[in-house]
PDB file of C-alpha atoms in Angstrom:
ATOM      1  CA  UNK A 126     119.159 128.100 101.659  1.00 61.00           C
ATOM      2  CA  UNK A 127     116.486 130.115 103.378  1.00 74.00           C
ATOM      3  CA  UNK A 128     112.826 128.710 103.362  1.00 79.00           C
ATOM      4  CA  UNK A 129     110.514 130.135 101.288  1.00 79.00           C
ATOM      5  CA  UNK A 130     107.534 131.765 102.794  1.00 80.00           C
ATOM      6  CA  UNK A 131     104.631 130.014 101.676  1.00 83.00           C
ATOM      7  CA  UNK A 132     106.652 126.797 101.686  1.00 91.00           C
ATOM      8  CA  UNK A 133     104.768 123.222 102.932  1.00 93.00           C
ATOM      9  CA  UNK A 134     106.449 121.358 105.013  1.00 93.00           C
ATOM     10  CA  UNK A 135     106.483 117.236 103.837  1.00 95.00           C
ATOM     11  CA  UNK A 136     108.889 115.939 106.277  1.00 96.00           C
ATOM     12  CA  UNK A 137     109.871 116.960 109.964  1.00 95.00           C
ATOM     13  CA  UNK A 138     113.352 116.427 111.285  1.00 95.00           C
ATOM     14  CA  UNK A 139     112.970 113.375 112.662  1.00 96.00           C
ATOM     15  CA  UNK A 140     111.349 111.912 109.043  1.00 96.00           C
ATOM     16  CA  UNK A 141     114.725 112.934 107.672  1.00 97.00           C
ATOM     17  CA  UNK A 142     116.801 111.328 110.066  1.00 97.00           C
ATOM     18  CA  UNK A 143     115.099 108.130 109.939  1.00 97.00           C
ATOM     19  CA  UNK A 144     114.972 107.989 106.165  1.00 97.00           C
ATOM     20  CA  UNK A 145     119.102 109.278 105.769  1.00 97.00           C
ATOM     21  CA  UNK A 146     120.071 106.450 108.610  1.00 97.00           C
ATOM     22  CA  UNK A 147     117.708 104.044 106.819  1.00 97.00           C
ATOM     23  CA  UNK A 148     120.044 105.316 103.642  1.00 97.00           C
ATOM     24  CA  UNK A 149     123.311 105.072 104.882  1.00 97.00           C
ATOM     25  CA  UNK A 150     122.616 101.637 106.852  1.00 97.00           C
ATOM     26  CA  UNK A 151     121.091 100.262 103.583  1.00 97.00           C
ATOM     27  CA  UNK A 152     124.375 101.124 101.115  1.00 97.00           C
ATOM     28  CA  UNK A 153     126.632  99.788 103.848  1.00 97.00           C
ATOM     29  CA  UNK A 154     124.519  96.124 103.831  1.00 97.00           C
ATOM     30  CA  UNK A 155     124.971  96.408  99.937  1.00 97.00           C
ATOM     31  CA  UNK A 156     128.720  96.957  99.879  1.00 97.00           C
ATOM     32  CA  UNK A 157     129.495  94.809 102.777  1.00 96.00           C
ATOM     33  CA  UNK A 158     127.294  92.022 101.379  1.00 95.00           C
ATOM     34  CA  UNK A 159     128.518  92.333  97.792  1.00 95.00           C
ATOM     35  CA  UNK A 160     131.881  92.177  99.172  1.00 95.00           C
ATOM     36  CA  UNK A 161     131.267  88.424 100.332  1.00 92.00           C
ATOM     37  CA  UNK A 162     128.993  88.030  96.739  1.00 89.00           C
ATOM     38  CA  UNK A 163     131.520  86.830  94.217  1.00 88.00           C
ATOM     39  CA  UNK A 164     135.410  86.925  93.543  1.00 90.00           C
ATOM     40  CA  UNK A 165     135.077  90.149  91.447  1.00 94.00           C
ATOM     41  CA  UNK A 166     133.533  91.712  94.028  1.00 93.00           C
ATOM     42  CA  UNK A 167     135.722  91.749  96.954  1.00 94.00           C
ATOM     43  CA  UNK A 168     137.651  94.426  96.673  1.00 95.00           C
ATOM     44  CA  UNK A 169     134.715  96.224  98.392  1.00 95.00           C
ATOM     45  CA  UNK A 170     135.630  94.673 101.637  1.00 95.00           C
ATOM     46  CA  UNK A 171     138.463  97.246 101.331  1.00 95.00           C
ATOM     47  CA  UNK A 172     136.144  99.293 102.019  1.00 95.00           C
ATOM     48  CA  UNK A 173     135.987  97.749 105.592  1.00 95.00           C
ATOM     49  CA  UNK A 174     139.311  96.937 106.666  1.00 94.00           C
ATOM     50  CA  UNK A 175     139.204  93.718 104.681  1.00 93.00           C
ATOM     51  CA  UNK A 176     136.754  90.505 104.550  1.00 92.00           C
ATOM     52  CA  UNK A 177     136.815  89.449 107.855  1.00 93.00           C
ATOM     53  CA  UNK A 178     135.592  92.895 109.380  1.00 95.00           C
ATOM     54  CA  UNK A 179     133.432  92.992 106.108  1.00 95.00           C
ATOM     55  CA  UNK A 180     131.619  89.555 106.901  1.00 94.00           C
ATOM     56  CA  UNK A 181     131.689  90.698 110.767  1.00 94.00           C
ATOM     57  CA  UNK A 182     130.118  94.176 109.993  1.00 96.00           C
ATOM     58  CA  UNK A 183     127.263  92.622 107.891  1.00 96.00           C
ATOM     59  CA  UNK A 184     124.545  91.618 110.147  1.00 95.00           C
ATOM     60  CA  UNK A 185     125.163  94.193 112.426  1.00 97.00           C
ATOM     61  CA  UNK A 186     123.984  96.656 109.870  1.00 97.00           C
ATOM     62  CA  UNK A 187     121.102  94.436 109.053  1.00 97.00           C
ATOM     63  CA  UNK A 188     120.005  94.634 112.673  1.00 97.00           C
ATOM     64  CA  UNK A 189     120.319  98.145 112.655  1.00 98.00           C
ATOM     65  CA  UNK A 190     118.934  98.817 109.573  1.00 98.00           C
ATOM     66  CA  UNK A 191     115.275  96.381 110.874  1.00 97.00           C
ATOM     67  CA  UNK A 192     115.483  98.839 114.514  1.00 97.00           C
ATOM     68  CA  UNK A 193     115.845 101.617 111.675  1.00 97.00           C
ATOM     69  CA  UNK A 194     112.967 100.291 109.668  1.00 97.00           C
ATOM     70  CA  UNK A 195     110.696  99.702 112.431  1.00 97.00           C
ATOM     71  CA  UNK A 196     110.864 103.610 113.116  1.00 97.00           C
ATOM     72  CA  UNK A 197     109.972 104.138 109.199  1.00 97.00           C
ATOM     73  CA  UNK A 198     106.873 101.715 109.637  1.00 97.00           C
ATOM     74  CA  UNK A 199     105.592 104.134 112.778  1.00 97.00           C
ATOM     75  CA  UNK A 200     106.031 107.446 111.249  1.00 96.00           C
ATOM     76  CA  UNK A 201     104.737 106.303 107.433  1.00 96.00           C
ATOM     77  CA  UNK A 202     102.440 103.158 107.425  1.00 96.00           C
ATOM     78  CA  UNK A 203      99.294 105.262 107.702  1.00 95.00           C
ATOM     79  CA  UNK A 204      99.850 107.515 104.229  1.00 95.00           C
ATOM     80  CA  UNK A 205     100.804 104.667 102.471  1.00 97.00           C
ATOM     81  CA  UNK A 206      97.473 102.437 102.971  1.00 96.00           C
ATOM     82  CA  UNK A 207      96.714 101.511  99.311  1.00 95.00           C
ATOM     83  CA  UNK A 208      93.243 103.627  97.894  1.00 94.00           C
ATOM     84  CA  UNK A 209      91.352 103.989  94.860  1.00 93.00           C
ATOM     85  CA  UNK A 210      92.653 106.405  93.759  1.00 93.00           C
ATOM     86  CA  UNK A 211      96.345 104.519  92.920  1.00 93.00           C
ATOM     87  CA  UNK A 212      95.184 102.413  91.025  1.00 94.00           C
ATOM     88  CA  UNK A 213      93.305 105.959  88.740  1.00 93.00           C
ATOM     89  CA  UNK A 214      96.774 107.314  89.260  1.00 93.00           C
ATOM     90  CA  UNK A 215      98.674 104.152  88.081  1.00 93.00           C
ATOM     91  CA  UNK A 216      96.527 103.545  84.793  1.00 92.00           C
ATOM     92  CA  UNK A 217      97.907 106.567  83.818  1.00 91.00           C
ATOM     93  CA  UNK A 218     101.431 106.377  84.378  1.00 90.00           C
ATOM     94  CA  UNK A 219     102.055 107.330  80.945  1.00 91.00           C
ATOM     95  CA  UNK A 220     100.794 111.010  81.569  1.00 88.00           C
ATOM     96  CA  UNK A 221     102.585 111.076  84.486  1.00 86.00           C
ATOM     97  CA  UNK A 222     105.499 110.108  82.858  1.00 84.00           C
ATOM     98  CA  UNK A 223     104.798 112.877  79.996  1.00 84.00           C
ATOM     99  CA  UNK A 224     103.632 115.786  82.674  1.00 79.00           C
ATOM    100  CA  UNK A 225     100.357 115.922  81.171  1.00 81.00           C
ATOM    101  CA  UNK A 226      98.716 117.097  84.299  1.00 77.00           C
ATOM    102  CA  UNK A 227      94.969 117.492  82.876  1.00 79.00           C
ATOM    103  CA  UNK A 228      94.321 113.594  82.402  1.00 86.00           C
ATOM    104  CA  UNK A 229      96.608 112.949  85.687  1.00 87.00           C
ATOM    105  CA  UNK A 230      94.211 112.293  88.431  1.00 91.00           C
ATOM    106  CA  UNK A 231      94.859 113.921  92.037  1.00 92.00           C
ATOM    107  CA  UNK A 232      96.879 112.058  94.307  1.00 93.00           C
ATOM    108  CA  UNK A 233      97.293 112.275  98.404  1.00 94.00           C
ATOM    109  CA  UNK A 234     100.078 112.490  99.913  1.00 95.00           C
ATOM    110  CA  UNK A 235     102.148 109.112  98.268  1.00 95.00           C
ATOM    111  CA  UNK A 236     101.304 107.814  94.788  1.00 94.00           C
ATOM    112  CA  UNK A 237     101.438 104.187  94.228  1.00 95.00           C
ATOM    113  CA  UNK A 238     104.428 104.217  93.370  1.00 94.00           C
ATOM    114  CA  UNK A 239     106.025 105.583  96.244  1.00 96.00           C
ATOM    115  CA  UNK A 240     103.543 103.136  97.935  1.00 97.00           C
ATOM    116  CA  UNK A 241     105.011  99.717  96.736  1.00 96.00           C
ATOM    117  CA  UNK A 242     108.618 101.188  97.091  1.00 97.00           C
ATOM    118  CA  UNK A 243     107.730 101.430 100.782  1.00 97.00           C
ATOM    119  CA  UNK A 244     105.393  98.335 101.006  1.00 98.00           C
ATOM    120  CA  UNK A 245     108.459  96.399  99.064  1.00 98.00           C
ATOM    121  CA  UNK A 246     111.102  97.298 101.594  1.00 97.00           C
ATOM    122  CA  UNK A 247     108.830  96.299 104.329  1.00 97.00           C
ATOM    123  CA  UNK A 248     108.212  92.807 102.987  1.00 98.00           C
ATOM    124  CA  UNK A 249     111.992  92.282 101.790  1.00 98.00           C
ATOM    125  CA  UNK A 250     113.534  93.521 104.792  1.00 97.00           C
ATOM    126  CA  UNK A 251     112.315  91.050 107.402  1.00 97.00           C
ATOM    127  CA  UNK A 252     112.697  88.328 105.022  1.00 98.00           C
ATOM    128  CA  UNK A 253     116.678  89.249 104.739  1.00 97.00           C
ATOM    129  CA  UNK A 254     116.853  89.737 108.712  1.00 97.00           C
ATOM    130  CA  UNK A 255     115.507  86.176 108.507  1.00 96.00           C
ATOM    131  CA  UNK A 256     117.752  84.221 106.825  1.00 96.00           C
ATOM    132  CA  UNK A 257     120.550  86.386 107.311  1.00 95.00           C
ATOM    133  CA  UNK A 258     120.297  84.857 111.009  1.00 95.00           C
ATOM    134  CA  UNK A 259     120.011  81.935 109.612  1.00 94.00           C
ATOM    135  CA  UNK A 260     123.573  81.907 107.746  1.00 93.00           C
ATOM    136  CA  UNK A 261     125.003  84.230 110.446  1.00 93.00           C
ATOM    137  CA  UNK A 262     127.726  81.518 111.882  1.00 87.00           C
ATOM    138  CA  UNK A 263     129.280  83.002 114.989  1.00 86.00           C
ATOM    139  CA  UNK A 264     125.888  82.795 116.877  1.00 85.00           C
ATOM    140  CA  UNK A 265     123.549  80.189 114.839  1.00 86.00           C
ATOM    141  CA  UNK A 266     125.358  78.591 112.451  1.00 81.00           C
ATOM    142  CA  UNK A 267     126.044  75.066 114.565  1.00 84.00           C
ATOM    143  CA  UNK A 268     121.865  75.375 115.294  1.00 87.00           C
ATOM    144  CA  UNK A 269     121.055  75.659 111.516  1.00 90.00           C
ATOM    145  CA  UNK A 270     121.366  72.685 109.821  1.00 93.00           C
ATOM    146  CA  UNK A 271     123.201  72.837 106.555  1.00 93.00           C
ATOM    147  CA  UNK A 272     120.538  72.248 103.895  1.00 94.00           C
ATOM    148  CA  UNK A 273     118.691  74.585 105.742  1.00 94.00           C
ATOM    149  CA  UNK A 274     121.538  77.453 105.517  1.00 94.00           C
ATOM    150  CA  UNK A 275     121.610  76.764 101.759  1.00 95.00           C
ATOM    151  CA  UNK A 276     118.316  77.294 100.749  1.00 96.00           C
ATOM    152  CA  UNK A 277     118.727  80.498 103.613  1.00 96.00           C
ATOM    153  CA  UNK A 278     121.454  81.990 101.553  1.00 95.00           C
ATOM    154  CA  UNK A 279     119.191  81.358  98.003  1.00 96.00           C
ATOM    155  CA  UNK A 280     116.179  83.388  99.668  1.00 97.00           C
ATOM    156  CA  UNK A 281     118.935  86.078 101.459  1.00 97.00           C
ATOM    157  CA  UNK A 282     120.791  86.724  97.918  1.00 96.00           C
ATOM    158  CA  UNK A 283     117.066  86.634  95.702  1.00 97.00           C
ATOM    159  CA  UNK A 284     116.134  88.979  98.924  1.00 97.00           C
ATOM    160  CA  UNK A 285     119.215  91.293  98.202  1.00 97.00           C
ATOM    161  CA  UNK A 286     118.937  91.531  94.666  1.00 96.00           C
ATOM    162  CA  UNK A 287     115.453  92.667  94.344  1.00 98.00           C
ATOM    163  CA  UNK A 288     115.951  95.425  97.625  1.00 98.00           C
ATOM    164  CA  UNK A 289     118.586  96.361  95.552  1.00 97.00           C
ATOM    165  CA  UNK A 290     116.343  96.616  92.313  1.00 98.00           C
ATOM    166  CA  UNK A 291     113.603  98.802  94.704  1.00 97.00           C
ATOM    167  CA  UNK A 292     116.143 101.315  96.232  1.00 97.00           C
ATOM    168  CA  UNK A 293     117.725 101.878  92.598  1.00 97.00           C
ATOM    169  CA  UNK A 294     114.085 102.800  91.421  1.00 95.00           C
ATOM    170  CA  UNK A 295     113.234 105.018  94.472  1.00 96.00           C
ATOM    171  CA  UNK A 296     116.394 106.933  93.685  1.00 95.00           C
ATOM    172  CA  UNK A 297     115.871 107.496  90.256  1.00 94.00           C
ATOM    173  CA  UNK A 298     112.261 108.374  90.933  1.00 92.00           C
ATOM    174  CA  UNK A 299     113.547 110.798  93.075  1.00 92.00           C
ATOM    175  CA  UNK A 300     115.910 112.297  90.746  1.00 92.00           C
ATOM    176  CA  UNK A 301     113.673 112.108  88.012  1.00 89.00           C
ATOM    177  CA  UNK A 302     110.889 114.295  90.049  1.00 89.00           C
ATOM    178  CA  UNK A 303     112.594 117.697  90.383  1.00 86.00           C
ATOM    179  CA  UNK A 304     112.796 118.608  93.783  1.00 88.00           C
ATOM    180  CA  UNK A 305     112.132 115.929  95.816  1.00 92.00           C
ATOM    181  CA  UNK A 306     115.265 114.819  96.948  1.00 93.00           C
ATOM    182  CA  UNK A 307     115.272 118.600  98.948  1.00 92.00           C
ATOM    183  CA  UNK A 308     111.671 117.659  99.981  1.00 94.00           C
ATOM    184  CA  UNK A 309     113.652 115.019 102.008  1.00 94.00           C
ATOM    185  CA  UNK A 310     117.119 117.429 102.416  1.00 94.00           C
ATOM    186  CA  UNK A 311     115.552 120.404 104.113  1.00 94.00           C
ATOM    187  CA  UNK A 312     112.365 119.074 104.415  1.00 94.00           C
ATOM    188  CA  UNK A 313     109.624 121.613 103.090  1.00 94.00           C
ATOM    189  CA  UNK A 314     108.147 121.817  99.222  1.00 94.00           C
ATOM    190  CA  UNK A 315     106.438 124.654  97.052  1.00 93.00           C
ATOM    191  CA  UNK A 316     102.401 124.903  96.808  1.00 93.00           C
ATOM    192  CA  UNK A 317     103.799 124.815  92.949  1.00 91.00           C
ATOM    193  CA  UNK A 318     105.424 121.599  93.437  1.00 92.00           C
ATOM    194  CA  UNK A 319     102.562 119.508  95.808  1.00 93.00           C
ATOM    195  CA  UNK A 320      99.292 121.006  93.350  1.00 91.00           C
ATOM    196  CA  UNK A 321     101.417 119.318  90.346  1.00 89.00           C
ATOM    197  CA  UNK A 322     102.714 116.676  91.917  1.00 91.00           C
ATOM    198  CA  UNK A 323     100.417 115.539  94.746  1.00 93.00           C
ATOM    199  CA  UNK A 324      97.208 117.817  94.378  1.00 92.00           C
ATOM    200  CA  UNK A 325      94.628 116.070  96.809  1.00 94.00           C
ATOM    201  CA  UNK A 326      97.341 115.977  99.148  1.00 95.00           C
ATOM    202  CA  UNK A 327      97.968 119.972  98.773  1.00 94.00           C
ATOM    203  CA  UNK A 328      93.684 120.620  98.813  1.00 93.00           C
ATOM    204  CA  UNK A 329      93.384 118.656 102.246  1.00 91.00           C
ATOM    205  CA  UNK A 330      96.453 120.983 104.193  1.00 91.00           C
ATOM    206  CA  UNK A 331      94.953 123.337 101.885  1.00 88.00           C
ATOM    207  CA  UNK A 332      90.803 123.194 103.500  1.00 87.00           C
ATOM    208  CA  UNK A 333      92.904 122.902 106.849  1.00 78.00           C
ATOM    209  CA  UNK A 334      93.992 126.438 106.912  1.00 52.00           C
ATOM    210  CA  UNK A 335      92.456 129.984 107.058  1.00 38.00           C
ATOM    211  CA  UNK A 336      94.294 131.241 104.012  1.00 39.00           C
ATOM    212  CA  UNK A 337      94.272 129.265 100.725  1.00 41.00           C
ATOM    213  CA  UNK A 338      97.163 129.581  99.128  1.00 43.00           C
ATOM    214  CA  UNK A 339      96.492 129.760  95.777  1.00 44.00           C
ATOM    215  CA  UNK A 340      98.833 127.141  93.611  1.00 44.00           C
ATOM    216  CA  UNK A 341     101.855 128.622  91.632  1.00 46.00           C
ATOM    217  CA  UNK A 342     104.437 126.689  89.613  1.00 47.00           C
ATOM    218  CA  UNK A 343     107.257 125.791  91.105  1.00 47.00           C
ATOM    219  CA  UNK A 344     111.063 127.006  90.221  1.00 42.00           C
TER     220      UNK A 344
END
């Protein structure tokens, strides 16, 4: 599709490519590590060539996935620094829900929301690189001591389950908010879409330039 004139551009090429590898890596560690989760489950190692190059695969993509992350952390940790205004912003989640946009207050460039999604995966992340080379056998498992691997593989599933729980909401948010799954596809977004959407984030690229483009609604 051809950009639109007056588009804004949200993420640059390399954004993109950090966040789609981050994507991929992330639903590979979920079916590889499901595959090894219970009995009904492994007929996702299938997926793999079977459980041995399923169990094999699995921290590989976990160390990938924390080189990945580590790239993510760089480009993003600055615009999502908690502020005031997210917490304004989060008291009214119920207009945001509803698209009342007068008693919405103005947001920067992330909401809170996309703030703890990002904080979340940066907390749960380590923690599963952790103990997942704690339980990873073929290089520590005769240096871990048993108990110590069992209580590893509690934290690593708890881990899993609520990364899990995070990337589910992020992708629904991003469903749910029309548009922003190209913001991250082809990397630009309307004025329309950042004034409703992220307005004090649209006013400070907007003060930036010569020409103030005036806000439109987005189609």
């Amino acid at each position: 599709m051809t950009r639109p004139k007056y588009a804004i551009t949200r993420y640059t090429t390399a954004n993109r490519i950090n966040h789609w590898i981050n994507a991929g890596l992330f639903i590979l560690l979920v079916l590889s590590g499901l595959s090894m989760f219970h009995p009904i489950l492994f007929f996702l190692s299938g997926l793999f060539g079977g459980g041995q190059w399923a169990r094999a695969a699995h921290p590989w993509f976990g160390v990938l996935l924390v080189v990945s992350w580590i790239g993510m952390i760089v480009q993003f940790w600055r615009t999502n620094l908690p502020n005031k205004d997210d917490i304004a912003w989060s008291k009214a989640i119920v207009q945001v829900a509803t698209n009342d946009d007068e008693h919405v207050p103005p947001i920067g460039r992330n909401n809170s929301g996309q703030k703890a999604v990002f904080w979340a995966m940066t907390l749960l992340i380590p923690v599963l690189f952790l103990t997942g080379l704690l339980i990873w056998e073929v290089y520590f498992g005769e240096a871990t001591p048993i108990g110590v691997q069992r209580v590893a593989v509690l934290i690593h599933s708890l881990a899993a389950i609520a990364a899990i729980l995070v990337w589910v909401a992020h992708v629904y948010a991003a469903i749910w908010i029309r548009n922003s799954v190209r913001s991250m596809t082809q990397g630009y977004v309307t004025p329309g879409w950042a004034w409703h959407h992220h307005r004090k984030w649209f006013l400070e690229l907007a003060s930036g330039q010569r020409g103030k483009t005036p806000p439109r609604k987005d189609t």
